Amino acid sequence: MKLVMKFGGTSVGSGVNIRHVAGLVTKYAKENNKIAVVVSALAGVTNSLIETSFRAQKSDEKYIQAFTKTLLSKHTDAIKEAITSEIIQKEVIEITEKNIAELEKILIGICYIGELTQKSKDYVMSFGERLSAPIVWGAIKDHNTQTQWFTGKDAGIVTDSNFGDADPLMNYTTHLVRERLEPLLEKNIIPIVTGFIAANQDGIVTTVGRGGSDYTSTILGVALQADEVWIWTDVDGIMTTDPKIVPTAQMLSQLSYKEATEMAIFGAKAMHPRALGPVSKANVPVRIRNTNNPENSGTLITKEPQADAKEAAKAVAMLKDVAMLNVYGAAMVGAPGSYAKVFDVLGKNGINVMMISAAASEANISMIIKRDLLGRAISNLEIALQEHGGIISEVTAEDDVAVIATIGANMKGTLGVASKIFSAVAKKGINIRMIAQGSSELNISFVVKEKDGIAVVQTIHEEFNLGKQ
Ligand code: ADP
Ligand code: ASP
Ligand code: MG
C-alpha cells in the first residue's frame, strides 16, 4: 500500500517515543508499503514557542537565551534517546543547533522591534516541526532505513497567505509534491515532512492552523494518491467523546468524512477541522490509530457511514474558547438586508461565525465566534451601529460559554433526539443559552456556560448509552 503516516506531538513527545515511532515506520516499510511520514513538533513545543514569541515583545535577550537553552537541551535529550549511532546523533545535533541559533536571532529581532506580526509568529511556530523532523529522520536512519527530511515548504506545499490558518493551493501543491516526493517513494526512500508548516507563493512560511499536521498529512495523501492516510495519536481512534472527560468513551470503528468533520469542528481535538476537506474530495480513506496500541486498527473514515449503524447519536463533543455575541435591534424586524449587514461587518473584519440562531421575531441574532475575536467583533459592530444608525441598537456578549454538539448521520429523520438531549440537560438544572440545528441534521448543537460543559457532555454520553455500544 502507499501510505501517508502522521505522528502527532503526543507520539513524538520524547526520545523513547520517537524511537518507537521509527520502529513502527520501519516495520510497515519492510512489509512492502511505500510510506511518507508527517511529524508534529514534540508535545508542548508549539505552545512554548507561541508564549515566548508574545513575551519576546516585552523582554530582553537574556529571557530569550534562557528559552533557547532549554529548548536545545530538550531536543538534545530526545536525540540521545532516539538515536543509538553516535555519527547520526552528531549529524542531528548539528542541524538542531543551527535551527535554534536561527530561532534565537528571530526572537531577539522581535524583542528589539517590540512587535509580533502573524507572519513572524508563523515563522517562530515553524521551528517546532523543524526541530522534530530531523530527529525522526535520524531515528529511522538508525534502523538502517533510507530516508530524507523536508520542511513542508521544501516538500512543495504551497498555501494562500492567510498566516496562522492557511489553506493549500491544491493543484499547484499536487504538482510540486509529486515531482519532489514521488521519485523517493519509487526508490523506497521514506520522505519525512514537517507537519503544520508550508509556504505561500512567495516562499514565506505559513502555518495551516493549530493541530495542522493532520491537515498536512491529508494534503500529502491526496497529492501522492495514497491508498490511506494514517493519523497516529495517543488514543485508539475517534471516540464517542473525549476520553479525558468520559473515561468510558468508546472507539468508533467507522465514521463518514462528514461526521468526523462535524466532530472536529465541534472540538474533537483528535482531528484538525479542515483536514478532511482534501481527502473527502479525492476519496482517500483516513485511519486514526494509537501509536501505543498498533494492534488496534483504529477508526476508519470514509465517504459512506457504516451501513448497519442504527444509533441516532454517535458522539458528543465540546468546543471551548468561544464566545456568544448577541445583536439586538427592533429595526431589524422586516428590514430586508439587515442580517446581511451584520454578517458583512463581521466577515470584512475576518471574524468567522461558527453558529447562528435568530429569533422568529427577527429582533435578535445570537452568534458563536472564537473567544479571542470577541473584542474585535464588538468594536466593529459598534462602529457599524453608529454608521448605519438604527438597525442595531445593542450588542452584548458572553465570553464564558462552550458549544456542545451531539453528532451522528442517523439523527436525520429520527424523532425525539433533540427532546431527549434537552430534557436530560434540564434534569441536571443546567441552563441552555442558545440552540442551533443545521439542516443537514448531522448534529444538534447548543451553548451552555463553560463551567457546565463537562457535566453536559457526561450527561448526554450517559443518556444515549454511548459508552455501552
Ligand atoms: P496529537 O498530538 O496526536 O495530534 P491531539 O492532542 O491533537 O494529539 O489529539 C488527541 C487527543 O484528542 C486525545 O488525547 C483526546 O484527549 C482528544 N480528543 C478530544 N475529543 C476526542 C474524541 N472524540 N476522540 C478521540 N480523541 C479526542
Ligand atoms: N505543532 C502544531 C500544533 O501544536 C501542529 C500539530 O501538532 O498538529 O498545533
Ligand atoms: Mg493534534
Coordinates of N, CA and C in Angstrom, one line a residue, residues 311-400:
E311 N -27.7 3.6 15.6 CA -27.8 4.6 16.6 C -28.0 6.0 16.0
A312 N -28.9 6.8 16.6 CA -29.1 8.1 16.1 C -27.9 9.0 16.5
A313 N -27.6 9.0 17.7 CA -26.4 9.8 18.2 C -25.2 8.9 18.3
K314 N -24.1 9.4 17.7 CA -22.9 8.5 17.8 C -21.9 9.1 18.7
A315 N -21.9 10.4 18.9 CA -20.8 11.1 19.6 C -21.2 12.4 20.2
V316 N -20.5 12.9 21.2 CA -20.8 14.2 21.7 C -19.4 14.9 21.9
A317 N -19.4 16.2 21.5 CA -18.2 16.9 21.6 C -18.4 18.3 22.2
M318 N -17.3 18.9 22.7 CA -17.4 20.2 23.4 C -16.4 21.1 22.8
L319 N -16.9 22.3 22.4 CA -16.0 23.3 21.8 C -15.8 24.5 22.8
K320 N -14.6 24.6 23.3 CA -14.3 25.7 24.3 C -13.7 26.9 23.6
D321 N -13.3 27.9 24.4 CA -12.7 29.1 23.8 C -13.5 29.8 22.8
V322 N -14.8 29.8 23.0 CA -15.7 30.5 22.1 C -16.5 31.6 22.9
A323 N -17.2 32.5 22.2 CA -18.0 33.5 22.9 C -19.3 33.6 22.2
M324 N -20.3 34.0 22.9 CA -21.6 34.3 22.3 C -21.8 35.8 22.1
L325 N -22.2 36.2 20.9 CA -22.4 37.6 20.6 C -23.9 37.7 20.3
N326 N -24.5 38.7 20.9 CA -26.0 38.9 20.7 C -26.2 40.3 20.1
V327 N -26.9 40.4 19.0 CA -27.1 41.7 18.4 C -28.6 41.9 18.4
Y328 N -29.0 43.0 18.9 CA -30.5 43.4 19.0 C -30.8 44.6 18.2
G329 N -32.0 44.7 17.8 CA -32.5 45.9 17.1 C -33.9 45.7 16.6
A330 N -34.8 46.5 17.2 CA -36.2 46.4 16.8 C -36.3 46.7 15.3
A331 N -35.4 47.6 14.8 CA -35.5 48.0 13.4 C -35.1 46.9 12.4
M332 N -34.5 45.8 13.0 CA -34.1 44.6 12.1 C -35.4 43.9 11.6
V333 N -36.5 44.0 12.4 CA -37.7 43.3 12.1 C -38.2 43.8 10.7
G334 N -38.3 42.8 9.8 CA -38.9 43.1 8.5 C -38.0 44.0 7.6
A335 N -36.8 44.3 8.0 CA -36.0 45.2 7.2 C -35.1 44.4 6.3
P336 N -35.3 44.3 5.0 CA -34.5 43.4 4.1 C -33.0 43.8 4.2
G337 N -32.2 42.8 4.3 CA -30.8 43.0 4.3 C -30.2 43.4 5.6
S338 N -31.0 43.4 6.7 CA -30.4 43.8 7.9 C -29.4 42.7 8.5
Y339 N -29.8 41.4 8.3 CA -28.9 40.4 8.8 C -27.6 40.4 7.9
A340 N -27.7 40.7 6.6 CA -26.6 40.7 5.7 C -25.6 41.8 6.2
K341 N -26.1 42.9 6.7 CA -25.2 44.0 7.2 C -24.4 43.5 8.3
V342 N -25.0 42.8 9.3 CA -24.3 42.3 10.5 C -23.2 41.4 10.0
F343 N -23.6 40.4 9.2 CA -22.6 39.4 8.8 C -21.5 40.0 7.9
D344 N -21.9 41.1 7.2 CA -20.9 41.8 6.3 C -19.8 42.4 7.2
V345 N -20.2 43.1 8.2 CA -19.3 43.7 9.1 C -18.3 42.7 9.7
L346 N -18.9 41.6 10.2 CA -18.0 40.5 10.8 C -17.1 39.9 9.7
G347 N -17.6 39.6 8.6 CA -16.8 39.0 7.5 C -15.7 39.9 7.1
K348 N -16.0 41.2 6.9 CA -14.9 42.1 6.4 C -13.8 42.2 7.5
N349 N -14.1 41.9 8.7 CA -13.1 42.0 9.8 C -12.5 40.7 10.1
G350 N -12.7 39.7 9.2 CA -12.1 38.4 9.4 C -12.6 37.6 10.6
I351 N -13.9 37.8 10.9 CA -14.5 37.1 12.0 C -15.4 36.0 11.5
N352 N -15.0 34.8 11.7 CA -15.8 33.7 11.2 C -17.0 33.4 12.2
V353 N -18.2 33.3 11.7 CA -19.3 33.0 12.6 C -19.5 31.5 12.6
M354 N -19.4 30.8 13.7 CA -19.4 29.4 13.8 C -20.8 28.8 14.0
M355 N -21.7 29.6 14.5 CA -23.1 29.1 14.8 C -24.0 30.3 14.9
I356 N -25.2 30.2 14.4 CA -26.1 31.3 14.3 C -27.5 30.8 14.8
S357 N -28.2 31.7 15.6 CA -29.5 31.4 15.9 C -30.3 32.8 15.9
A358 N -31.4 32.8 15.2 CA -32.1 34.1 15.1 C -33.5 33.9 15.6
A359 N -34.0 34.8 16.4 CA -35.3 34.7 17.0 C -36.3 34.9 15.9
A360 N -37.5 34.3 15.9 CA -38.5 34.4 14.9 C -39.0 35.9 14.9
S361 N -38.9 36.6 16.0 CA -39.3 38.0 16.0 C -38.4 38.9 15.2
E362 N -37.2 38.3 14.8 CA -36.2 39.0 14.0 C -35.5 40.1 14.7
A363 N -35.8 40.3 16.0 CA -35.2 41.5 16.7 C -33.9 41.1 17.3
N364 N -33.5 39.8 17.1 CA -32.2 39.4 17.8 C -31.5 38.3 17.0
I365 N -30.2 38.4 16.9 CA -29.4 37.3 16.3 C -28.3 37.0 17.4
S366 N -28.2 35.7 17.6 CA -27.1 35.3 18.5 C -26.1 34.5 17.7
M367 N -24.8 34.7 17.9 CA -23.8 34.1 17.1 C -22.7 33.5 18.0
I368 N -22.0 32.5 17.6 CA -20.8 32.0 18.3 C -19.6 32.3 17.4
I369 N -18.6 32.9 18.1 CA -17.4 33.2 17.4 C -16.2 32.7 18.3
K370 N -15.0 32.7 17.8 CA -13.8 32.4 18.6 C -13.7 33.5 19.7
R371 N -13.4 33.0 20.9 CA -13.3 34.0 22.0 C -12.3 35.1 21.8
D372 N -11.2 34.8 21.2 CA -10.2 35.8 21.1 C -10.5 36.9 20.0
L373 N -11.6 36.7 19.3 CA -12.0 37.7 18.3 C -13.2 38.5 18.8
L374 N -13.6 38.3 20.1 CA -14.8 39.0 20.6 C -14.6 40.5 20.6
G375 N -13.4 41.0 21.1 CA -13.2 42.4 21.2 C -13.3 43.1 19.9
R376 N -12.7 42.4 18.9 CA -12.7 43.0 17.5 C -14.2 43.0 17.0
A377 N -14.9 41.9 17.3 CA -16.3 41.8 16.8 C -17.2 42.9 17.4
I378 N -17.1 43.1 18.7 CA -17.9 44.1 19.4 C -17.6 45.5 18.9
S379 N -16.3 45.8 18.8 CA -15.9 47.2 18.4 C -16.4 47.5 17.0
N380 N -16.2 46.5 16.1 CA -16.6 46.8 14.7 C -18.1 46.9 14.5
L381 N -18.8 46.1 15.3 CA -20.3 46.2 15.2 C -20.8 47.6 15.8
E382 N -20.1 48.0 16.8 CA -20.4 49.3 17.4 C -20.2 50.5 16.4
I383 N -19.1 50.4 15.7 CA -18.8 51.4 14.7 C -19.9 51.4 13.6
A384 N -20.2 50.1 13.2 CA -21.3 50.0 12.1 C -22.6 50.5 12.6
L385 N -22.8 50.3 13.9 CA -24.1 50.7 14.5 C -24.2 52.2 14.4
Q386 N -23.1 52.9 14.6 CA -23.2 54.4 14.5 C -23.4 54.8 13.1
E387 N -22.6 54.0 12.1 CA -22.7 54.4 10.7 C -24.1 54.2 10.1
H388 N -24.7 53.0 10.4 CA -25.9 52.6 9.8 C -27.1 53.2 10.6
G389 N -26.9 53.6 11.7 CA -27.9 54.3 12.6 C -29.2 53.5 12.7
G390 N -29.5 53.0 13.8 CA -30.8 52.5 14.0 C -31.1 51.0 13.8
I391 N -30.4 50.3 12.8 CA -30.7 48.9 12.6 C -30.3 48.1 13.8
I392 N -29.1 48.3 14.3 CA -28.7 47.6 15.5 C -28.8 48.6 16.7
S393 N -29.4 48.2 17.8 CA -29.5 49.1 18.9 C -28.6 48.7 20.1
E394 N -28.2 47.4 20.1 CA -27.5 46.9 21.2 C -26.6 45.7 20.9
V395 N -25.4 45.6 21.4 CA -24.6 44.4 21.2 C -24.2 43.9 22.5
T396 N -24.4 42.7 22.9 CA -24.0 42.2 24.1 C -23.2 40.9 23.9
A397 N -22.5 40.4 24.9 CA -21.6 39.2 24.7 C -21.5 38.4 26.0
E398 N -21.3 37.1 25.8 CA -20.9 36.3 27.0 C -19.7 35.5 26.6
D399 N -18.6 35.7 27.4 CA -17.4 35.1 26.9 C -17.0 33.8 27.8
D400 N -18.0 33.3 28.5 CA -17.7 32.1 29.3 C -18.5 31.0 28.9

